[in-house]
Short mmCIF file of C-alpha atoms and ligand atoms in Angstrom, two decimals:
data_model
loop_
_atom_site.label_atom_id
_atom_site.label_comp_id
_atom_site.label_asym_id
_atom_site.label_seq_id
_atom_site.Cartn_x
_atom_site.Cartn_y
_atom_site.Cartn_z
CA MET A 1 48.59 36.79 -76.96
CA ILE A 2 52.09 38.15 -76.29
CA PRO A 3 54.24 35.47 -75.41
CA ILE A 4 57.39 35.88 -73.01
CA ALA A 5 59.71 33.92 -75.78
CA LYS A 6 59.74 33.65 -79.25
CA PRO A 7 62.55 31.78 -80.97
CA LEU A 8 63.56 33.38 -84.44
CA ILE A 9 63.65 31.13 -87.60
CA GLN A 10 63.61 32.09 -90.95
CA ASN A 11 64.55 31.12 -94.19
CA GLU A 12 68.50 31.09 -94.16
CA GLU A 13 68.25 28.77 -90.87
CA ILE A 14 65.83 26.36 -92.67
CA SER A 15 67.96 26.36 -96.00
CA ALA A 16 71.13 25.93 -93.83
CA VAL A 17 69.88 22.94 -92.06
CA THR A 18 68.13 21.36 -95.56
CA GLU A 19 71.72 21.62 -96.34
CA VAL A 20 72.96 19.07 -93.73
CA LEU A 21 70.20 17.04 -93.75
CA ARG A 22 70.56 16.56 -98.13
CA SER A 23 74.67 16.11 -97.38
CA GLY A 24 74.00 13.06 -95.08
CA LYS A 25 76.69 14.37 -92.78
CA LEU A 26 74.23 15.15 -89.36
CA ALA A 27 77.00 14.50 -86.77
CA SER A 28 80.76 15.38 -86.77
CA GLY A 29 80.55 17.02 -89.74
CA SER A 30 82.18 20.46 -90.76
CA LYS A 31 79.36 22.59 -89.79
CA VAL A 32 80.40 21.93 -86.10
CA LYS A 33 83.64 23.42 -86.56
CA GLU A 34 82.84 25.96 -88.64
CA PHE A 35 80.07 27.14 -85.70
CA GLU A 36 83.28 27.09 -83.01
CA GLU A 37 85.74 28.95 -85.19
CA ARG A 38 82.93 31.37 -85.69
CA PHE A 39 81.39 31.98 -82.34
CA ALA A 40 85.50 32.04 -81.04
CA ASP A 41 86.17 34.82 -83.31
CA TYR A 42 82.72 36.76 -82.08
CA CYS A 43 83.79 36.35 -78.52
CA ASN A 44 87.39 37.36 -79.33
CA THR A 45 88.41 33.79 -77.77
CA ASP A 46 91.09 31.99 -79.13
CA PHE A 47 89.29 28.62 -79.09
CA ALA A 48 85.22 26.95 -78.57
CA VAL A 49 84.24 23.72 -78.14
CA ALA A 50 80.06 23.19 -79.18
CA THR A 51 78.46 20.59 -77.08
CA ASN A 52 74.69 19.41 -76.52
CA SER A 53 73.32 21.74 -74.11
CA GLY A 54 74.86 24.72 -71.49
CA THR A 55 74.27 22.10 -68.91
CA SER A 56 76.99 19.97 -70.28
CA ALA A 57 79.12 23.39 -71.38
CA LEU A 58 79.48 23.87 -67.88
CA HIS A 59 79.96 20.34 -66.84
CA THR A 60 82.81 20.41 -69.17
CA ALA A 61 84.37 23.37 -68.20
CA LEU A 62 84.28 22.38 -64.77
CA LEU A 63 86.02 19.41 -65.61
CA ALA A 64 88.67 21.23 -67.86
CA GLU A 65 89.39 22.94 -64.65
CA ASN A 66 90.42 20.07 -62.73
CA ILE A 67 87.64 20.43 -60.52
CA THR A 68 86.96 16.83 -58.53
CA HIS A 69 85.26 15.20 -55.74
CA ASN A 70 85.08 17.57 -52.26
CA ASP A 71 86.44 20.68 -53.77
CA GLU A 72 84.25 23.77 -53.42
CA VAL A 73 82.76 25.95 -56.15
CA ILE A 74 81.20 29.51 -55.41
CA VAL A 75 78.19 29.96 -57.42
CA PRO A 76 75.50 32.79 -57.05
CA ASP A 77 72.16 31.38 -55.23
CA PHE A 78 69.86 33.28 -57.68
CA SER A 79 70.21 31.58 -61.20
CA PHE A 80 68.84 28.62 -62.82
CA VAL A 81 69.51 25.04 -61.27
CA ALA A 82 72.31 24.18 -64.26
CA THR A 83 74.75 26.74 -62.22
CA ALA A 84 74.39 24.96 -59.12
CA SER A 85 74.06 21.68 -60.52
CA SER A 86 76.75 21.04 -62.80
CA VAL A 87 79.33 21.51 -59.72
CA LEU A 88 77.29 18.15 -58.20
CA MET A 89 78.03 16.36 -61.69
CA CYS A 90 82.08 16.41 -60.74
CA GLY A 91 81.15 15.22 -56.95
CA ALA A 92 81.98 18.73 -55.90
CA LYS A 93 80.05 21.08 -53.51
CA PRO A 94 78.69 24.25 -54.51
CA VAL A 95 78.95 27.13 -51.80
CA PHE A 96 75.86 29.62 -52.40
CA ALA A 97 76.75 33.07 -52.66
CA ASP A 98 74.52 35.60 -52.14
CA ILE A 99 73.61 38.53 -54.81
CA ASN A 100 73.60 42.27 -55.36
CA MET A 101 70.29 43.45 -55.38
CA ASP A 102 70.93 46.33 -58.34
CA THR A 103 72.69 43.82 -60.71
CA TYR A 104 70.95 40.75 -59.51
CA ASN A 105 74.49 38.74 -60.20
CA ILE A 106 77.00 37.08 -57.46
CA ASP A 107 77.36 39.66 -54.68
CA TYR A 108 81.36 40.04 -54.88
CA GLN A 109 81.30 41.69 -50.99
CA ASN A 110 79.43 38.21 -50.46
CA ILE A 111 82.29 35.85 -51.76
CA GLU A 112 85.80 36.10 -49.81
CA ASP A 113 83.96 35.02 -46.57
CA LEU A 114 82.69 31.88 -48.20
CA ILE A 115 86.50 30.60 -49.52
CA THR A 116 87.87 28.06 -47.58
CA SER A 117 90.98 25.59 -48.40
CA LYS A 118 88.58 23.65 -50.84
CA THR A 119 87.29 26.10 -52.64
CA LYS A 120 88.73 26.35 -56.41
CA ALA A 121 86.65 27.96 -58.72
CA ILE A 122 84.25 30.75 -58.97
CA ILE A 123 81.00 30.57 -61.50
CA CYS A 124 80.06 33.99 -62.06
CA VAL A 125 76.63 34.31 -64.19
CA HIS A 126 75.61 37.48 -66.17
CA LEU A 127 72.17 37.02 -65.05
CA PHE A 128 69.40 38.16 -67.41
CA GLY A 129 72.28 39.44 -70.05
CA ASN A 130 73.63 41.85 -67.41
CA PRO A 131 77.49 41.60 -66.70
CA CYS A 132 79.01 40.45 -63.54
CA ASP A 133 81.34 42.76 -61.97
CA MET A 134 84.11 41.48 -63.41
CA ASP A 135 87.20 43.33 -61.98
CA LYS A 136 86.53 42.58 -59.06
CA LEU A 137 85.77 39.07 -58.88
CA ILE A 138 89.57 38.32 -60.76
CA GLN A 139 91.17 40.45 -58.08
CA ILE A 140 89.70 37.94 -55.33
CA ALA A 141 90.46 34.99 -57.98
CA ASN A 142 93.57 36.04 -58.41
CA GLU A 143 94.07 36.34 -54.47
CA HIS A 144 92.84 32.94 -53.85
CA ASP A 145 94.20 31.21 -56.94
CA LEU A 146 90.80 30.30 -58.39
CA ALA A 147 89.61 29.65 -61.69
CA ILE A 148 86.61 31.69 -62.67
CA ILE A 149 83.84 29.88 -65.09
CA GLU A 150 81.49 32.60 -66.81
CA ASP A 151 77.85 31.35 -67.20
CA ALA A 152 77.23 32.95 -69.77
CA ALA A 153 73.79 31.38 -70.68
CA GLN A 154 71.99 34.23 -70.75
CA ALA A 155 74.52 36.97 -71.79
CA HIS A 156 75.49 36.56 -75.82
CA GLY A 157 77.10 39.11 -77.16
CA SER A 158 77.26 41.11 -73.57
CA LYS A 159 80.06 43.16 -73.07
CA TYR A 160 81.94 44.34 -69.68
CA HIS A 161 83.90 47.06 -70.50
CA ASN A 162 84.50 46.40 -74.07
CA LYS A 163 85.18 42.91 -73.76
CA LYS A 164 82.56 40.40 -74.51
CA ALA A 165 81.07 37.63 -72.25
CA GLY A 166 82.77 34.54 -72.14
CA SER A 167 86.37 36.02 -72.83
CA LEU A 168 86.34 37.79 -68.87
CA GLY A 169 86.92 34.28 -67.28
CA ASP A 170 89.11 31.27 -67.73
CA ALA A 171 86.19 29.86 -69.48
CA GLY A 172 82.64 31.08 -70.92
CA CYS A 173 79.71 28.66 -70.74
CA PHE A 174 76.68 29.48 -73.56
CA SER A 175 73.26 27.94 -73.71
CA PHE A 176 71.65 28.04 -77.12
CA TYR A 177 68.29 26.78 -75.91
CA ALA A 178 65.15 27.67 -78.15
CA THR A 179 64.20 30.78 -75.52
CA LYS A 180 68.23 32.15 -75.76
CA ASN A 181 69.11 35.33 -77.55
CA MET A 182 70.22 32.99 -80.48
CA THR A 183 69.39 29.20 -80.75
CA THR A 184 69.74 25.87 -82.13
CA GLY A 185 67.30 24.10 -80.63
CA GLU A 186 69.24 22.90 -77.78
CA GLY A 187 72.80 23.31 -77.51
CA GLY A 188 75.91 25.02 -75.80
CA MET A 189 79.24 26.58 -76.25
CA ILE A 190 82.41 26.75 -74.10
CA THR A 191 84.93 29.67 -74.50
CA THR A 192 88.64 29.57 -73.62
CA SER A 193 91.90 31.31 -74.54
CA ASP A 194 93.17 28.27 -72.78
CA PRO A 195 94.65 25.32 -74.95
CA GLU A 196 94.73 22.88 -71.99
CA VAL A 197 91.24 23.72 -71.06
CA TYR A 198 90.28 23.85 -74.83
CA GLU A 199 91.71 20.04 -74.85
CA LYS A 200 91.06 18.52 -72.22
CA ALA A 201 87.52 19.92 -73.33
CA LYS A 202 87.62 18.65 -76.87
CA LYS A 203 88.49 15.39 -74.87
CA ILE A 204 85.49 15.18 -72.21
CA ILE A 205 82.93 15.98 -74.57
CA ASP A 206 84.01 13.01 -77.00
CA HIS A 207 83.65 9.74 -74.39
CA GLY A 208 87.77 11.00 -73.41
CA GLN A 209 88.96 10.43 -76.78
CA LYS A 210 91.87 11.26 -78.11
CA GLY A 211 91.92 9.91 -81.64
CA ARG A 212 89.56 7.33 -82.51
CA TYR A 213 88.65 5.05 -80.06
CA LEU A 214 91.51 5.57 -77.50
CA HIS A 215 89.90 6.86 -74.33
CA GLU A 216 92.33 8.81 -72.03
CA ILE A 217 90.18 9.95 -69.58
CA LEU A 218 86.64 9.58 -68.61
CA GLY A 219 84.24 11.63 -71.05
CA TYR A 220 80.77 11.64 -72.36
CA ASN A 221 78.97 12.04 -75.61
CA TYR A 222 78.18 15.81 -75.00
CA ARG A 223 78.43 16.63 -78.92
CA MET A 224 77.12 19.14 -80.69
CA THR A 225 75.04 17.86 -84.17
CA ASP A 226 75.69 19.15 -87.53
CA ILE A 227 72.04 20.27 -88.33
CA ALA A 228 72.05 22.21 -84.74
CA ALA A 229 75.20 24.11 -85.51
CA ALA A 230 74.18 24.99 -88.99
CA ILE A 231 71.44 26.55 -86.98
CA GLY A 232 73.78 28.20 -84.96
CA ILE A 233 76.03 29.84 -87.76
CA GLU A 234 73.07 31.53 -89.40
CA GLN A 235 71.74 32.89 -85.97
CA LEU A 236 75.15 34.09 -84.62
CA LYS A 237 75.01 36.16 -87.60
CA LYS A 238 71.58 37.60 -86.75
CA LEU A 239 72.72 38.02 -83.27
CA ASP A 240 73.54 41.32 -82.82
CA LYS A 241 70.81 42.64 -84.91
CA PHE A 242 68.44 40.41 -82.28
CA ASN A 243 70.28 41.84 -79.44
CA SER A 244 69.64 45.31 -80.52
CA GLU A 245 66.19 44.77 -81.02
CA ARG A 246 65.86 43.70 -77.17
CA GLN A 247 68.02 46.98 -76.05
CA ASN A 248 65.44 48.83 -77.85
CA ASN A 249 62.62 47.20 -76.09
CA ALA A 250 64.41 47.38 -72.72
CA ARG A 251 64.71 51.64 -73.71
CA ARG A 252 61.03 51.71 -74.26
CA TYR A 253 59.78 49.93 -71.15
CA ASN A 254 62.50 52.12 -69.50
CA GLU A 255 60.96 55.10 -70.63
CA LYS A 256 57.56 54.55 -69.87
CA LEU A 257 57.48 52.55 -66.96
CA ASN A 258 56.55 54.57 -63.91
CA ALA A 259 54.35 52.78 -61.19
CA ASP A 260 55.27 53.45 -58.10
CA GLY A 261 56.75 49.94 -56.24
CA ILE A 262 58.24 48.70 -59.72
CA ILE A 263 61.95 48.87 -59.65
CA LYS A 264 63.20 48.51 -63.26
CA PRO A 265 66.61 46.52 -64.10
CA HIS A 266 69.93 48.45 -63.62
CA PRO A 267 72.43 47.81 -65.95
CA MET A 268 76.34 48.06 -65.00
CA ASP A 269 78.28 50.99 -66.00
CA ASN A 270 80.27 50.65 -68.88
CA CYS A 271 78.26 47.37 -69.82
CA GLU A 272 76.11 46.48 -72.26
CA HIS A 273 73.36 44.51 -71.37
CA VAL A 274 71.48 41.92 -73.95
CA TYR A 275 68.33 41.96 -71.98
CA HIS A 276 67.40 38.22 -72.26
CA GLN A 277 65.20 38.98 -69.48
CA TYR A 278 63.83 42.43 -68.74
CA ALA A 279 63.18 41.65 -65.27
CA ILE A 280 61.45 44.17 -63.06
CA ARG A 281 61.11 43.79 -58.53
CA VAL A 282 57.54 43.73 -58.07
CA THR A 283 57.89 45.11 -54.39
CA GLU A 284 55.50 45.81 -51.65
CA ASP A 285 55.03 49.20 -52.63
CA TYR A 286 53.26 48.34 -55.82
CA SER A 287 49.52 48.34 -55.71
CA MET A 288 48.98 44.41 -56.03
CA SER A 289 50.86 41.58 -55.69
CA ARG A 290 53.35 39.92 -58.22
CA GLU A 291 50.99 37.21 -58.55
CA GLU A 292 48.00 39.24 -59.27
CA LEU A 293 49.67 41.49 -61.17
CA ILE A 294 50.59 38.32 -63.40
CA GLU A 295 46.99 37.37 -63.78
CA TYR A 296 45.83 40.82 -64.72
CA LEU A 297 48.39 40.36 -67.34
CA ARG A 298 47.39 37.12 -68.33
CA ASN A 299 43.97 38.66 -68.31
CA ASN A 300 44.72 41.24 -71.09
CA GLU A 301 46.54 38.19 -72.70
CA ILE A 302 50.52 39.31 -71.65
CA ILE A 303 52.50 36.01 -70.65
CA THR A 304 54.96 36.84 -68.51
CA ALA A 305 57.70 34.62 -66.01
CA VAL A 306 59.01 34.57 -62.83
CA HIS A 307 62.83 33.50 -63.47
CA TYR A 308 63.10 32.09 -60.34
CA PRO A 309 60.62 31.35 -57.45
CA SER A 310 62.90 30.19 -55.15
CA CYS A 311 66.77 30.56 -54.89
CA ILE A 312 68.77 27.40 -55.37
CA SER A 313 70.08 26.62 -52.06
CA SER A 314 66.31 25.83 -50.92
CA GLN A 315 65.31 23.21 -53.73
CA PRO A 316 65.07 19.88 -52.79
CA LEU A 317 68.38 18.42 -54.19
CA PHE A 318 69.92 20.95 -52.02
CA ASN A 319 68.54 20.00 -48.93
CA ASN A 320 65.40 21.64 -49.28
CA LYS A 321 65.98 23.91 -46.40
CA GLU A 322 65.70 27.44 -45.08
CA PRO A 323 67.31 29.49 -48.08
CA ASP A 324 71.15 30.97 -47.07
CA ASN A 325 70.67 34.16 -48.33
CA SER A 326 68.40 36.69 -47.92
CA THR A 327 68.63 39.18 -50.93
CA SER A 328 68.34 35.91 -53.39
CA ASN A 329 65.31 34.96 -51.25
CA ARG A 330 63.55 38.32 -51.09
CA LEU A 331 64.65 38.68 -55.01
CA SER A 332 63.04 35.64 -55.83
CA LYS A 333 59.46 36.61 -54.55
CA GLU A 334 59.65 39.98 -56.23
CA ILE A 335 61.60 39.48 -59.63
CA LEU A 336 59.07 39.00 -63.03
CA SER A 337 60.20 38.65 -66.12
CA LEU A 338 57.95 41.08 -68.95
CA PRO A 339 58.06 39.97 -72.95
CA VAL A 340 61.58 41.75 -74.23
CA HIS A 341 62.40 39.81 -77.08
CA PRO A 342 62.60 40.71 -80.55
CA SER A 343 59.23 40.39 -82.03
CA VAL A 344 57.94 42.45 -79.38
CA LYS A 345 56.33 45.83 -81.30
CA GLU A 346 56.49 49.65 -80.07
CA ASN A 347 52.77 49.47 -79.44
CA GLU A 348 52.40 46.21 -77.42
CA ILE A 349 55.09 47.75 -74.91
CA LYS A 350 53.15 50.88 -74.25
CA PHE A 351 49.92 48.63 -73.86
CA ILE A 352 51.77 46.85 -70.97
CA CYS A 353 53.70 49.59 -69.26
CA ASP A 354 50.00 51.39 -69.50
CA LEU A 355 48.51 48.58 -67.76
CA ILE A 356 51.51 48.05 -65.21
CA ASN A 357 51.29 51.99 -64.32
CA GLU A 358 47.59 51.87 -64.36
CA ALA A 359 46.86 49.05 -62.57
C1 PLP B 1 71.98 30.75 -66.11
C2 PLP B 1 71.86 29.26 -67.01
N1 PLP B 1 72.64 28.47 -66.78
C3 PLP B 1 72.43 27.13 -67.50
C4 PLP B 1 71.62 26.84 -68.24
C5 PLP B 1 71.39 25.80 -68.70
O1 PLP B 1 71.45 25.75 -70.30
P1 PLP B 1 70.96 24.62 -70.97
O2 PLP B 1 69.43 24.53 -70.87
O3 PLP B 1 71.04 24.77 -72.50
O4 PLP B 1 71.24 23.14 -70.71
C6 PLP B 1 70.48 27.59 -68.31
C7 PLP B 1 69.52 27.72 -69.45
O5 PLP B 1 68.01 27.92 -69.14
C8 PLP B 1 70.88 28.88 -67.67
O6 PLP B 1 69.67 30.12 -67.78
#
């Protein structure tokens, strides 16, 4: 069986966790601080704030950017739901932009039409590890005085023109869920070089406290544990290696996949895609439907996944209406993730490609 994802937990992580457990300092200890400092350093930002999930990182970053009731935030219609539900958590309204079919990322050409006097921010998602077209987004944001929050939940270590994801907008948000390019089991991180955003985020994740029992603003318990941070420190040391193994696997797929009707991912020029997913499009010109291909691969012990089977705007949470955005909707019917994680072997990729090419 070739799984779609496999966390790589080794002796280093196990020893680091054991050390924390033996220390008795399971929360609010030195490991969280060390992980924050190392992560900020890795992303080349001045600050980082660890959280207990990518979703809480997004919620916190939006609040730290002062997003509140009746504000509007532009988000891509094709992403994981938390990209948009985090906006609802602030009492604000997500406004769904269509995506670009080549990059699968937010289409900057679509954004200006959606800007109103209520628009306060754009969340751009570096989907599957492929960085967004940041120059264009920053230009639009500057013209309209909007904040940019990067949803980098799938893009640890990816680069846009040599700058790391998480350092490109006003704040970056990462997830360390078990299947991500690096993990803490569950966890998240906010990166920023804005001292005000940093100070506010620190309070929000800790009950709005400044110092002990002085609650200045509404906050939450979004803190990361030292157990999770200890795993994160070890995973961060291996992240570049994990990413280069994903990139090698993606290269192998690019070389070997050649079936008509299968469209391979398009990395942006001058960017480093870190292949959280290697997501192909199974179009009408292919010899079978996407669902038939999923079944065929499963019968050959290969597990694939559909990220995501519908665009966010058509979810019941957002009124369950007809999708607003035709490219996002079409992509949700065609997209298919193939196993690309570091544990997939070269001969396994050859086997998967042969099956797809010869189907
Ligand atoms: C694009 C995107 N945004 C946000 C999240 C939320 O992260 P978490 O699951 O850690 O809350 C995820 C996680 O799957 C994601 O893929």
